[in-house]
Amino acid sequence: MEMKIVCLGTSSSIPTAKKNHSGFLIKTEKEQILVDCGEGIQRQFRKAEENPAKTTKILITHWHEDHTLGLAGLLKTMGVDSYAKTLHIYGPKATREKIHLFEQIYSRYKIQMEIHEVHSGTIYEDKQIKIETLPMNHGIITQAYSVTIKEQRRIDKAKLKKLKIPNSPLIGELQRGKDIKFNNKTIKAKDITYIQPGKKLTIILDTASNINTIELAKNSNLLICESTYSAEEQEQATEYKHLTTTEAATIAKKAKVTNLALVHISQKHHHRLPQLLKEAKKVFAKTTIPEDLDILTI
Ligand SMILES: [Zn+2]
Ligand SMILES: [Zn+2]
């Protein structure tokens, strides 16, 4: 099972013609998870040919404008589109109050919502996926998130066909790792199934360097990480509680991730992205800087 991440918005505090305020859409077999919803994300959905009404969960990192200004409009549109499920919104403390404020300013949303205020640990888990969070260090209360597709036992269809095992509850048994009896023979689950490894994505938006970044991102297949400043701007990065290219790359290296994608780069650096990429690659070679509407797959 693969995970697709649509980069809806990769800008920092000020959007540009090419880069929208923050928003990342994570797509798995059963879920469509939006991480942050800056201004303009609704139109980015349309440009990416994605449907906001398919969203199952929204994860909010923090309540700075560049990460949340689009939320009021998006929730309204989902109501107009007759959203039939319960939308689960996860965010830091006071998320409930903020969303209720939208309803006071505008009107009640016509969708079922459940709001979860989170701090650390596993915040959602089912048979297929797990979502974890840890607090960051960014002036206001801020969370970062990991989404993991768990490892899964898969059936080798060629072997199944060869043994002529019909579509029956026996398949379910094998999938659960149990040996079965078929045509008076015992068929061992381990001979006909294989383990598909899990996949982990971590998204860290807006933080100063802190130990939780490494803890959360540990062994991720992909780390999407803010890199507001360039390597020589360490002082500003520390003062405004953001990361430099070098710091983001150091997190990737220490957390032993496979790939790193740098986002939330200050607009003043947009004309020199190759230079910023070079800085990060000095520390962590498998780094990229995605553009808006790029799709990353793990
Ligand atoms: Zn930001
Ligand atoms: Zn921020």
Short mmCIF file of C-alpha atoms and ligand atoms in Angstrom, two decimals:
data_model
loop_
_atom_site.label_atom_id
_atom_site.label_comp_id
_atom_site.label_asym_id
_atom_site.label_seq_id
_atom_site.Cartn_x
_atom_site.Cartn_y
_atom_site.Cartn_z
CA MET A 1 0.00 0.00 0.00
CA GLU A 2 1.43 3.36 -0.89
CA MET A 3 1.06 6.80 0.57
CA LYS A 4 0.74 9.84 -1.69
CA ILE A 5 1.37 13.34 -0.46
CA VAL A 6 0.07 16.24 -2.56
CA CYS A 7 1.95 19.43 -1.72
CA LEU A 8 -0.94 21.90 -1.84
CA GLY A 9 1.05 24.79 -0.39
CA THR A 10 4.77 25.09 0.37
CA SER A 11 5.20 28.80 1.10
CA SER A 12 6.25 30.46 4.33
CA SER A 13 4.41 33.42 5.90
CA ILE A 14 3.77 35.29 2.63
CA PRO A 15 2.39 33.42 -0.38
CA THR A 16 3.82 34.10 -3.84
CA ALA A 17 2.51 33.55 -7.38
CA LYS A 18 4.02 30.08 -7.33
CA LYS A 19 3.81 29.07 -3.68
CA ASN A 20 0.62 28.95 -1.60
CA HIS A 21 0.31 29.09 2.18
CA SER A 22 0.80 25.71 3.90
CA GLY A 23 -1.26 22.61 3.15
CA PHE A 24 -0.37 18.94 2.56
CA LEU A 25 -2.82 16.25 1.52
CA ILE A 26 -1.94 12.69 2.57
CA LYS A 27 -3.73 9.96 0.65
CA THR A 28 -3.82 6.30 1.71
CA GLU A 29 -6.18 3.51 0.67
CA LYS A 30 -8.89 4.64 3.10
CA GLU A 31 -7.88 8.09 4.29
CA GLN A 32 -7.46 11.58 2.93
CA ILE A 33 -5.71 13.62 5.62
CA LEU A 34 -5.12 17.35 5.28
CA VAL A 35 -2.24 18.79 7.31
CA ASP A 36 -2.79 22.53 7.80
CA CYS A 37 -5.04 24.73 5.71
CA GLY A 38 -3.55 28.10 4.84
CA GLU A 39 -5.35 30.73 2.79
CA GLY A 40 -6.01 29.56 -0.77
CA ILE A 41 -5.91 25.82 -0.06
CA GLN A 42 -9.43 25.38 -1.48
CA ARG A 43 -8.24 26.51 -4.90
CA GLN A 44 -5.12 24.38 -4.59
CA PHE A 45 -7.44 21.36 -4.11
CA ARG A 46 -9.12 22.26 -7.42
CA LYS A 47 -5.80 22.76 -9.23
CA ALA A 48 -4.58 19.40 -7.93
CA GLU A 49 -7.91 17.85 -9.04
CA GLU A 50 -8.51 16.61 -5.53
CA ASN A 51 -11.89 16.62 -3.80
CA PRO A 52 -12.08 18.35 -0.39
CA ALA A 53 -15.22 16.34 0.44
CA LYS A 54 -13.13 13.16 0.51
CA THR A 55 -11.12 14.47 3.46
CA THR A 56 -11.41 12.18 6.50
CA LYS A 57 -9.15 14.01 8.94
CA ILE A 58 -7.54 17.42 9.36
CA LEU A 59 -4.34 17.79 11.39
CA ILE A 60 -3.51 21.33 12.51
CA THR A 61 0.07 22.07 13.51
CA HIS A 62 -0.58 25.49 15.05
CA TRP A 63 -2.85 28.49 14.82
CA HIS A 64 -0.62 30.91 12.92
CA GLU A 65 -2.47 32.51 10.01
CA ASP A 66 -0.34 30.96 7.26
CA HIS A 67 -1.43 27.50 8.47
CA THR A 68 -5.12 28.04 9.28
CA LEU A 69 -6.63 31.01 7.39
CA GLY A 70 -8.23 28.71 4.82
CA LEU A 71 -9.97 26.47 7.32
CA ALA A 72 -13.14 28.55 7.79
CA GLY A 73 -13.86 28.49 4.05
CA LEU A 74 -12.93 24.87 3.55
CA LEU A 75 -15.31 23.67 6.30
CA LYS A 76 -18.09 25.78 4.75
CA THR A 77 -17.48 24.24 1.29
CA MET A 78 -17.49 20.73 2.74
CA GLY A 79 -20.93 21.48 4.24
CA VAL A 80 -22.23 22.77 0.91
CA ASP A 81 -20.93 19.60 -0.74
CA SER A 82 -23.12 17.56 1.67
CA TYR A 83 -20.24 15.98 3.55
CA ALA A 84 -21.77 12.79 4.89
CA LYS A 85 -19.07 11.47 7.25
CA THR A 86 -17.81 12.75 10.60
CA LEU A 87 -14.78 14.95 10.06
CA HIS A 88 -12.10 14.45 12.71
CA ILE A 89 -10.02 17.55 13.38
CA TYR A 90 -6.85 17.23 15.46
CA GLY A 91 -4.94 20.23 16.72
CA PRO A 92 -3.21 21.76 19.72
CA LYS A 93 -5.00 22.99 22.83
CA ALA A 94 -7.70 25.64 22.08
CA THR A 95 -8.45 24.21 18.62
CA ARG A 96 -12.08 23.60 19.68
CA GLU A 97 -12.48 27.19 20.83
CA LYS A 98 -10.99 28.58 17.59
CA ILE A 99 -13.27 26.53 15.36
CA HIS A 100 -16.31 27.53 17.42
CA LEU A 101 -15.23 31.15 16.98
CA PHE A 102 -15.47 30.66 13.20
CA GLU A 103 -19.06 29.50 13.74
CA GLN A 104 -19.80 32.63 15.76
CA ILE A 105 -18.33 34.92 13.10
CA TYR A 106 -19.94 33.14 10.12
CA SER A 107 -22.56 30.43 10.59
CA ARG A 108 -22.83 26.91 11.93
CA TYR A 109 -21.07 24.34 9.80
CA LYS A 110 -23.39 21.81 8.21
CA ILE A 111 -21.04 18.91 8.82
CA GLN A 112 -20.50 16.51 11.69
CA MET A 113 -17.18 17.36 13.32
CA GLU A 114 -15.25 15.85 16.16
CA ILE A 115 -12.44 17.98 17.49
CA HIS A 116 -9.49 16.37 19.30
CA GLU A 117 -7.01 18.52 21.19
CA VAL A 118 -3.71 16.64 21.20
CA HIS A 119 -0.34 16.89 22.90
CA SER A 120 1.84 13.78 22.60
CA GLY A 121 1.70 10.12 21.65
CA THR A 122 -0.60 8.11 19.42
CA ILE A 123 -3.73 10.09 18.58
CA TYR A 124 -5.35 7.67 16.13
CA GLU A 125 -4.85 3.99 15.34
CA ASP A 126 -6.68 1.34 13.36
CA LYS A 127 -5.66 -1.85 11.54
CA GLN A 128 -4.00 0.06 8.70
CA ILE A 129 -2.62 3.34 10.00
CA LYS A 130 -1.31 5.12 13.07
CA ILE A 131 -1.03 8.86 13.67
CA GLU A 132 1.37 10.23 16.27
CA THR A 133 2.17 13.71 17.49
CA LEU A 134 4.74 15.50 19.62
CA PRO A 135 4.88 19.14 20.73
CA MET A 136 7.35 21.48 19.04
CA ASN A 137 8.99 24.75 20.10
CA HIS A 138 7.57 27.70 18.14
CA GLY A 139 6.44 30.53 20.41
CA ILE A 140 2.82 29.41 20.30
CA ILE A 141 1.72 25.86 21.06
CA THR A 142 2.61 23.74 18.01
CA GLN A 143 2.38 20.07 17.09
CA ALA A 144 4.17 17.96 14.48
CA TYR A 145 2.66 14.73 13.14
CA SER A 146 3.65 11.30 11.84
CA VAL A 147 1.37 9.12 9.75
CA THR A 148 2.38 5.47 9.49
CA ILE A 149 0.93 2.77 7.28
CA LYS A 150 1.49 -0.37 9.35
CA GLU A 151 3.29 -3.40 8.00
CA GLN A 152 0.82 -5.81 6.47
CA ARG A 153 0.66 -9.49 5.69
CA ARG A 154 -0.12 -9.90 1.98
CA ILE A 155 -1.07 -13.03 0.10
CA ASP A 156 1.06 -14.15 -2.81
CA LYS A 157 -1.67 -14.34 -5.45
CA ALA A 158 0.34 -16.55 -7.82
CA LYS A 159 0.81 -19.17 -5.11
CA LEU A 160 -2.87 -18.91 -4.19
CA LYS A 161 -3.84 -19.61 -7.79
CA LYS A 162 -1.43 -22.53 -8.06
CA LEU A 163 -2.94 -24.18 -4.99
CA LYS A 164 -6.46 -23.43 -6.36
CA ILE A 165 -7.65 -22.01 -3.03
CA PRO A 166 -11.08 -20.47 -3.69
CA ASN A 167 -12.26 -17.04 -2.57
CA SER A 168 -13.52 -18.05 0.86
CA PRO A 169 -13.04 -17.34 4.60
CA LEU A 170 -9.79 -19.32 4.26
CA ILE A 171 -8.22 -16.26 2.64
CA GLY A 172 -9.01 -14.18 5.71
CA GLU A 173 -7.40 -16.81 7.92
CA LEU A 174 -4.21 -16.68 5.85
CA GLN A 175 -4.24 -12.89 5.97
CA ARG A 176 -4.34 -13.08 9.76
CA GLY A 177 -1.28 -15.33 9.62
CA LYS A 178 -3.11 -18.56 10.47
CA ASP A 179 -2.35 -21.92 8.86
CA ILE A 180 -5.32 -23.48 7.03
CA LYS A 181 -6.51 -26.93 6.06
CA PHE A 182 -7.41 -27.30 2.39
CA ASN A 183 -8.01 -30.55 0.45
CA ASN A 184 -6.85 -32.45 3.55
CA LYS A 185 -3.52 -30.66 3.45
CA THR A 186 -2.16 -28.09 5.89
CA ILE A 187 -1.09 -24.89 4.19
CA LYS A 188 1.20 -22.73 6.24
CA ALA A 189 0.49 -18.99 6.20
CA LYS A 190 4.20 -18.23 6.09
CA ASP A 191 4.56 -20.21 2.83
CA ILE A 192 1.86 -18.33 0.95
CA THR A 193 2.03 -14.83 2.46
CA TYR A 194 4.66 -12.16 2.84
CA ILE A 195 5.06 -9.10 5.04
CA GLN A 196 4.82 -5.76 3.27
CA PRO A 197 6.88 -3.28 5.32
CA GLY A 198 5.21 -0.25 6.87
CA LYS A 199 5.69 3.32 5.64
CA LYS A 200 6.14 6.39 7.75
CA LEU A 201 5.72 10.05 6.92
CA THR A 202 6.57 12.87 9.33
CA ILE A 203 5.54 16.48 8.81
CA ILE A 204 7.29 19.14 10.90
CA LEU A 205 6.05 22.64 10.21
CA ASP A 206 7.23 25.62 12.20
CA THR A 207 9.58 24.94 15.06
CA ALA A 208 12.97 25.74 16.44
CA SER A 209 15.36 22.84 16.71
CA ASN A 210 14.30 20.51 19.52
CA ILE A 211 14.75 16.87 20.53
CA ASN A 212 11.13 15.92 19.71
CA THR A 213 11.75 16.49 16.00
CA ILE A 214 14.22 13.59 15.95
CA GLU A 215 12.07 11.42 18.19
CA LEU A 216 8.99 11.86 15.98
CA ALA A 217 10.77 11.59 12.63
CA LYS A 218 12.78 8.49 13.61
CA ASN A 219 13.11 6.05 10.67
CA SER A 220 10.56 7.88 8.50
CA ASN A 221 10.53 7.05 4.79
CA LEU A 222 9.89 10.74 4.19
CA LEU A 223 10.32 13.81 6.38
CA ILE A 224 8.61 16.97 5.17
CA CYS A 225 10.27 19.68 7.20
CA GLU A 226 10.12 23.42 7.45
CA SER A 227 13.28 25.28 6.49
CA THR A 228 12.35 28.92 6.72
CA TYR A 229 15.91 30.21 6.81
CA SER A 230 19.19 29.61 5.02
CA ALA A 231 22.28 28.25 6.78
CA GLU A 232 23.81 31.69 7.46
CA GLU A 233 20.62 32.95 9.17
CA GLN A 234 20.96 30.84 12.32
CA GLU A 235 20.45 33.85 14.58
CA GLN A 236 17.09 34.79 13.02
CA ALA A 237 16.02 31.15 12.97
CA THR A 238 16.67 30.83 16.71
CA GLU A 239 15.04 34.19 17.48
CA TYR A 240 11.85 33.51 15.49
CA LYS A 241 11.79 29.79 16.36
CA HIS A 242 12.19 28.33 12.91
CA LEU A 243 14.75 26.03 11.26
CA THR A 244 17.59 26.65 8.82
CA THR A 245 18.40 24.33 5.91
CA THR A 246 21.29 22.87 7.90
CA GLU A 247 19.13 22.26 10.97
CA ALA A 248 16.39 20.53 8.94
CA ALA A 249 18.99 18.33 7.26
CA THR A 250 20.56 17.52 10.64
CA ILE A 251 17.17 16.34 11.96
CA ALA A 252 16.83 14.10 8.87
CA LYS A 253 20.30 12.67 9.43
CA LYS A 254 19.91 12.07 13.18
CA ALA A 255 16.42 10.58 12.74
CA LYS A 256 17.76 8.26 10.00
CA VAL A 257 14.97 9.13 7.55
CA THR A 258 15.15 7.97 3.92
CA ASN A 259 14.20 11.21 2.16
CA LEU A 260 13.84 14.84 3.18
CA ALA A 261 11.61 17.47 1.53
CA LEU A 262 12.20 21.09 2.54
CA VAL A 263 9.14 23.36 2.64
CA HIS A 264 8.01 26.66 4.24
CA ILE A 265 11.07 28.42 2.83
CA SER A 266 11.00 32.18 3.30
CA GLN A 267 9.86 34.01 0.15
CA LYS A 268 13.06 36.07 0.20
CA HIS A 269 14.94 32.88 -0.76
CA HIS A 270 12.62 31.72 -3.54
CA HIS A 271 14.98 33.04 -6.23
CA ARG A 272 17.89 31.01 -4.82
CA LEU A 273 16.39 27.63 -4.01
CA PRO A 274 19.28 25.68 -5.63
CA GLN A 275 21.65 27.34 -3.15
CA LEU A 276 19.45 26.35 -0.20
CA LEU A 277 19.20 22.82 -1.52
CA LYS A 278 22.99 22.67 -1.72
CA GLU A 279 23.29 23.74 1.93
CA ALA A 280 20.96 20.95 3.06
CA LYS A 281 22.59 18.33 0.82
CA LYS A 282 25.95 18.95 2.48
CA VAL A 283 24.43 17.37 5.60
CA PHE A 284 21.77 15.08 4.11
CA ALA A 285 22.16 14.06 0.46
CA LYS A 286 18.64 12.81 -0.23
CA THR A 287 16.98 16.21 0.05
CA THR A 288 14.54 17.87 -2.37
CA ILE A 289 12.57 21.11 -2.42
CA PRO A 290 9.09 20.31 -3.78
CA GLU A 291 6.99 22.83 -5.69
CA ASP A 292 3.29 23.42 -5.10
CA LEU A 293 1.14 20.61 -6.54
CA ASP A 294 4.09 18.19 -6.62
CA ILE A 295 3.12 14.69 -5.54
CA LEU A 296 5.50 12.76 -3.29
CA THR A 297 5.02 9.00 -3.03
CA ILE A 298 6.30 6.58 -0.42
ZN ZN B 1 4.33 29.16 9.15
ZN ZN B 2 4.20 29.54 12.67
#
